[in-house]
């Protein structure tokens, strides 16, 4: 991403980036069961292919980055702060056609989020994705930019990896629906409608675990399990 931002990304970077990926993945100490029956080498090889495809995609897209991996913090209400990190906001300098044949006109500003998946997304998934609705909302509120569209770029993980583009847009009605949904969830949490569920894999990265009664009641057990895992040389994923 830094190479893209500094306009230094070239085809020659591919081998170096693939090498960084291979080194990082092979150095991780994780249980053998993580890789399934195929072993780590198949996953490393697939990852290298995906890195190469991502480099090619960025080189072929006629874009000028506006923001890369930018963090947004939005004060939703007096006590509620929402945050996110957007992978890429870009202006297309020329008309470009997505993998599904959709045309993005020159001058369009598109919010792009990267995903990996073992299967294709259902058509329409991007149209109802709250994540992209919030990205659209926060960019309008904070940067005062009204984007032309939102897009998931999904990297399919299988024997023949490929990138699929899922393009959509958000209007004022979509943003209003998002506002109502977020307010409903906040109010429901306040009155105890949602019961917190302790899940170690989720609780490890949750920003709100310090305020969560369920985490407080179970954190000693989770920290003990984490400590034992680290003693065995495993990293937590």
Short mmCIF file of C-alpha atoms in Angstrom, two decimals:
data_model
loop_
_atom_site.label_atom_id
_atom_site.label_comp_id
_atom_site.label_asym_id
_atom_site.label_seq_id
_atom_site.Cartn_x
_atom_site.Cartn_y
_atom_site.Cartn_z
CA UNK A 1 0.00 0.00 0.00
CA UNK A 2 2.88 2.38 0.77
CA UNK A 3 4.35 1.67 -2.67
CA UNK A 4 0.98 2.52 -4.23
CA UNK A 5 0.67 5.71 -2.21
CA UNK A 6 4.19 6.82 -3.15
CA UNK A 7 3.60 5.90 -6.81
CA UNK A 8 6.46 3.40 -6.62
CA UNK A 9 4.51 0.23 -7.33
CA UNK A 10 5.82 -1.58 -10.42
CA UNK A 11 5.81 -5.09 -11.83
CA UNK A 12 9.35 -5.44 -10.50
CA UNK A 13 8.02 -5.26 -6.92
CA UNK A 14 6.15 -8.56 -7.29
CA UNK A 15 9.01 -10.94 -6.43
CA UNK A 16 10.04 -8.88 -3.40
CA UNK A 17 6.48 -8.68 -2.06
CA UNK A 18 5.96 -12.41 -2.58
CA UNK A 19 9.22 -13.04 -0.71
CA UNK A 20 8.04 -10.93 2.22
CA UNK A 21 4.77 -12.89 2.30
CA UNK A 22 6.55 -16.28 2.20
CA UNK A 23 8.97 -15.31 4.96
CA UNK A 24 6.25 -13.95 7.21
CA UNK A 25 4.01 -16.99 6.82
CA UNK A 26 6.69 -19.65 7.21
CA UNK A 27 8.09 -17.98 10.33
CA UNK A 28 4.76 -18.13 12.15
CA UNK A 29 4.50 -20.92 14.68
CA UNK A 30 0.99 -22.27 14.43
CA UNK A 31 -0.36 -25.79 14.93
CA UNK A 32 0.00 -28.07 11.88
CA UNK A 33 -3.78 -28.55 11.94
CA UNK A 34 -4.12 -24.91 10.83
CA UNK A 35 -3.05 -25.86 7.30
CA UNK A 36 -5.26 -28.94 6.93
CA UNK A 37 -4.22 -31.99 4.91
CA UNK A 38 -2.42 -29.95 2.23
CA UNK A 39 0.30 -28.59 4.52
CA UNK A 40 1.75 -25.09 4.65
CA UNK A 41 3.46 -25.09 1.25
CA UNK A 42 0.20 -25.12 -0.71
CA UNK A 43 -1.05 -22.13 1.29
CA UNK A 44 2.23 -20.26 0.79
CA UNK A 45 2.11 -20.91 -2.97
CA UNK A 46 -1.51 -19.78 -3.19
CA UNK A 47 -0.68 -16.66 -1.19
CA UNK A 48 2.20 -15.78 -3.48
CA UNK A 49 -0.13 -16.08 -6.47
CA UNK A 50 -2.64 -13.78 -4.75
CA UNK A 51 0.05 -11.20 -4.00
CA UNK A 52 1.06 -11.19 -7.67
CA UNK A 53 -2.56 -10.79 -8.76
CA UNK A 54 -3.08 -7.89 -6.35
CA UNK A 55 -0.02 -6.09 -7.73
CA UNK A 56 -1.31 -6.58 -11.28
CA UNK A 57 -4.76 -5.32 -10.31
CA UNK A 58 -3.37 -2.10 -8.85
CA UNK A 59 -1.19 -1.55 -11.87
CA UNK A 60 -4.12 -1.97 -14.26
CA UNK A 61 -6.57 0.22 -12.34
CA UNK A 62 -6.20 3.86 -13.50
CA UNK A 63 -6.44 5.42 -10.06
CA UNK A 64 -5.12 8.26 -7.97
CA UNK A 65 -5.25 7.28 -4.27
CA UNK A 66 -7.04 9.79 -2.05
CA UNK A 67 -6.55 7.82 1.16
CA UNK A 68 -4.88 4.49 1.95
CA UNK A 69 -5.60 2.50 5.12
CA UNK A 70 -6.96 5.65 6.74
CA UNK A 71 -8.40 5.40 10.23
CA UNK A 72 -11.64 7.21 10.98
CA UNK A 73 -13.05 7.98 14.43
CA UNK A 74 -16.60 9.28 14.53
CA UNK A 75 -18.45 10.52 17.60
CA UNK A 76 -21.87 8.97 17.02
CA UNK A 77 -23.34 10.33 20.25
CA UNK A 78 -22.14 11.77 23.56
CA UNK A 79 -21.00 8.37 24.82
CA UNK A 80 -20.59 6.33 21.64
CA UNK A 81 -17.50 6.51 19.44
CA UNK A 82 -17.30 4.46 16.25
CA UNK A 83 -14.09 3.77 14.38
CA UNK A 84 -12.95 2.02 11.23
CA UNK A 85 -10.00 1.79 8.88
CA UNK A 86 -10.71 2.09 5.14
CA UNK A 87 -8.37 0.21 2.80
CA UNK A 88 -8.53 2.58 -0.15
CA UNK A 89 -10.36 5.64 -1.44
CA UNK A 90 -9.40 6.36 -5.04
CA UNK A 91 -10.27 8.61 -7.95
CA UNK A 92 -10.37 6.85 -11.33
CA UNK A 93 -8.49 8.86 -13.92
CA UNK A 94 -9.90 6.86 -16.84
CA UNK A 95 -12.97 4.72 -17.42
CA UNK A 96 -12.34 1.22 -16.07
CA UNK A 97 -14.28 -2.05 -16.32
CA UNK A 98 -14.62 -4.36 -13.31
CA UNK A 99 -14.31 -8.15 -13.39
CA UNK A 100 -18.11 -8.36 -13.82
CA UNK A 101 -18.14 -5.92 -16.73
CA UNK A 102 -19.39 -2.86 -14.82
CA UNK A 103 -17.98 0.43 -16.04
CA UNK A 104 -16.54 2.98 -13.62
CA UNK A 105 -16.45 6.36 -15.41
CA UNK A 106 -13.40 8.60 -15.31
CA UNK A 107 -13.52 10.99 -12.36
CA UNK A 108 -15.40 8.54 -10.12
CA UNK A 109 -14.39 8.34 -6.47
CA UNK A 110 -14.70 4.78 -5.17
CA UNK A 111 -14.34 3.43 -1.63
CA UNK A 112 -12.64 0.01 -1.85
CA UNK A 113 -12.47 -2.70 0.79
CA UNK A 114 -10.39 -5.85 0.32
CA UNK A 115 -11.70 -9.27 1.28
CA UNK A 116 -10.56 -12.88 1.04
CA UNK A 117 -13.08 -15.67 0.66
CA UNK A 118 -13.19 -19.34 -0.26
CA UNK A 119 -16.27 -18.77 -2.44
CA UNK A 120 -17.83 -16.05 -4.55
CA UNK A 121 -20.13 -13.54 -2.88
CA UNK A 122 -23.82 -13.68 -3.67
CA UNK A 123 -24.90 -11.02 -6.15
CA UNK A 124 -26.38 -8.20 -4.11
CA UNK A 125 -24.24 -8.82 -1.02
CA UNK A 126 -22.44 -5.53 -1.54
CA UNK A 127 -25.74 -3.65 -1.89
CA UNK A 128 -26.75 -4.44 1.71
CA UNK A 129 -23.33 -4.48 3.40
CA UNK A 130 -23.53 -2.29 6.51
CA UNK A 131 -19.74 -2.04 6.51
CA UNK A 132 -19.71 -0.19 3.18
CA UNK A 133 -22.68 1.94 4.23
CA UNK A 134 -20.74 3.08 7.29
CA UNK A 135 -17.65 3.76 5.17
CA UNK A 136 -19.74 5.92 2.87
CA UNK A 137 -21.28 7.72 5.83
CA UNK A 138 -18.03 8.45 7.65
CA UNK A 139 -16.21 9.65 4.52
CA UNK A 140 -19.05 12.09 3.83
CA UNK A 141 -19.15 13.29 7.43
CA UNK A 142 -15.40 13.55 8.12
CA UNK A 143 -13.82 14.26 4.72
CA UNK A 144 -16.84 15.96 3.18
CA UNK A 145 -16.43 13.71 0.15
CA UNK A 146 -19.45 12.18 -1.55
CA UNK A 147 -18.17 9.08 -3.28
CA UNK A 148 -19.44 7.73 -6.60
CA UNK A 149 -19.54 4.13 -5.42
CA UNK A 150 -18.37 1.49 -2.96
CA UNK A 151 -16.69 -1.78 -3.84
CA UNK A 152 -15.58 -5.06 -2.32
CA UNK A 153 -12.52 -6.47 -4.06
CA UNK A 154 -12.72 -10.14 -3.09
CA UNK A 155 -9.69 -12.39 -3.51
CA UNK A 156 -10.97 -15.92 -3.96
CA UNK A 157 -8.83 -18.51 -2.19
CA UNK A 158 -8.72 -21.81 -4.05
CA UNK A 159 -6.49 -23.74 -6.44
CA UNK A 160 -6.89 -20.99 -9.05
CA UNK A 161 -7.10 -17.73 -7.07
CA UNK A 162 -8.65 -14.68 -8.70
CA UNK A 163 -10.01 -11.23 -7.80
CA UNK A 164 -13.71 -10.43 -8.15
CA UNK A 165 -15.02 -6.85 -8.00
CA UNK A 166 -18.40 -6.20 -6.38
CA UNK A 167 -19.47 -2.62 -7.13
CA UNK A 168 -22.40 -0.76 -5.59
CA UNK A 169 -23.40 2.72 -4.43
CA UNK A 170 -25.01 4.42 -1.44
CA UNK A 171 -27.63 7.17 -1.45
CA UNK A 172 -29.13 9.33 1.30
CA UNK A 173 -31.84 6.74 2.00
CA UNK A 174 -29.22 4.02 2.53
CA UNK A 175 -27.39 6.27 5.01
CA UNK A 176 -30.62 6.96 6.89
CA UNK A 177 -31.30 3.21 7.14
CA UNK A 178 -27.80 2.78 8.57
CA UNK A 179 -28.38 5.53 11.15
CA UNK A 180 -31.61 3.91 12.30
CA UNK A 181 -29.99 0.47 12.52
CA UNK A 182 -27.03 1.69 14.57
CA UNK A 183 -29.28 3.68 16.92
CA UNK A 184 -31.50 0.62 17.39
CA UNK A 185 -28.52 -1.60 18.24
CA UNK A 186 -27.09 0.95 20.68
CA UNK A 187 -30.43 1.29 22.45
CA UNK A 188 -30.91 -2.47 22.53
CA UNK A 189 -27.50 -2.93 24.16
CA UNK A 190 -28.33 -0.24 26.73
CA UNK A 191 -31.49 -2.01 27.87
CA UNK A 192 -29.84 -5.43 27.90
CA UNK A 193 -31.56 -6.86 24.83
CA UNK A 194 -28.25 -8.20 23.52
CA UNK A 195 -26.53 -10.60 25.89
CA UNK A 196 -22.72 -10.61 25.54
CA UNK A 197 -21.21 -13.98 24.62
CA UNK A 198 -17.66 -14.85 25.60
CA UNK A 199 -15.67 -16.12 22.62
CA UNK A 200 -11.86 -16.04 23.07
CA UNK A 201 -11.08 -15.62 19.36
CA UNK A 202 -13.39 -12.60 19.22
CA UNK A 203 -12.64 -11.17 22.65
CA UNK A 204 -8.91 -10.99 21.92
CA UNK A 205 -9.34 -8.13 19.46
CA UNK A 206 -12.57 -6.52 20.70
CA UNK A 207 -12.06 -2.85 21.62
CA UNK A 208 -14.90 -2.96 24.13
CA UNK A 209 -13.93 -5.96 26.21
CA UNK A 210 -12.93 -3.82 29.19
CA UNK A 211 -16.54 -2.69 29.50
CA UNK A 212 -17.98 -6.18 28.91
CA UNK A 213 -19.25 -8.17 31.91
CA UNK A 214 -18.95 -11.44 30.03
CA UNK A 215 -15.27 -10.85 29.30
CA UNK A 216 -14.57 -9.77 32.88
CA UNK A 217 -16.05 -13.02 34.15
CA UNK A 218 -13.95 -15.18 31.81
CA UNK A 219 -10.75 -13.24 31.15
CA UNK A 220 -8.64 -15.17 33.69
CA UNK A 221 -9.40 -18.44 31.90
CA UNK A 222 -8.61 -16.94 28.50
CA UNK A 223 -5.36 -15.35 29.67
CA UNK A 224 -4.28 -18.67 31.17
CA UNK A 225 -4.99 -20.48 27.89
CA UNK A 226 -3.10 -17.80 25.95
CA UNK A 227 -0.11 -18.06 28.26
CA UNK A 228 0.03 -21.84 27.90
CA UNK A 229 -0.19 -21.56 24.12
CA UNK A 230 2.66 -19.05 23.99
CA UNK A 231 4.83 -21.32 26.12
CA UNK A 232 4.37 -24.00 23.46
CA UNK A 233 5.65 -21.57 20.83
CA UNK A 234 2.29 -20.93 19.14
CA UNK A 235 1.05 -17.52 18.08
CA UNK A 236 -2.56 -16.59 18.59
CA UNK A 237 -4.55 -16.19 15.38
#
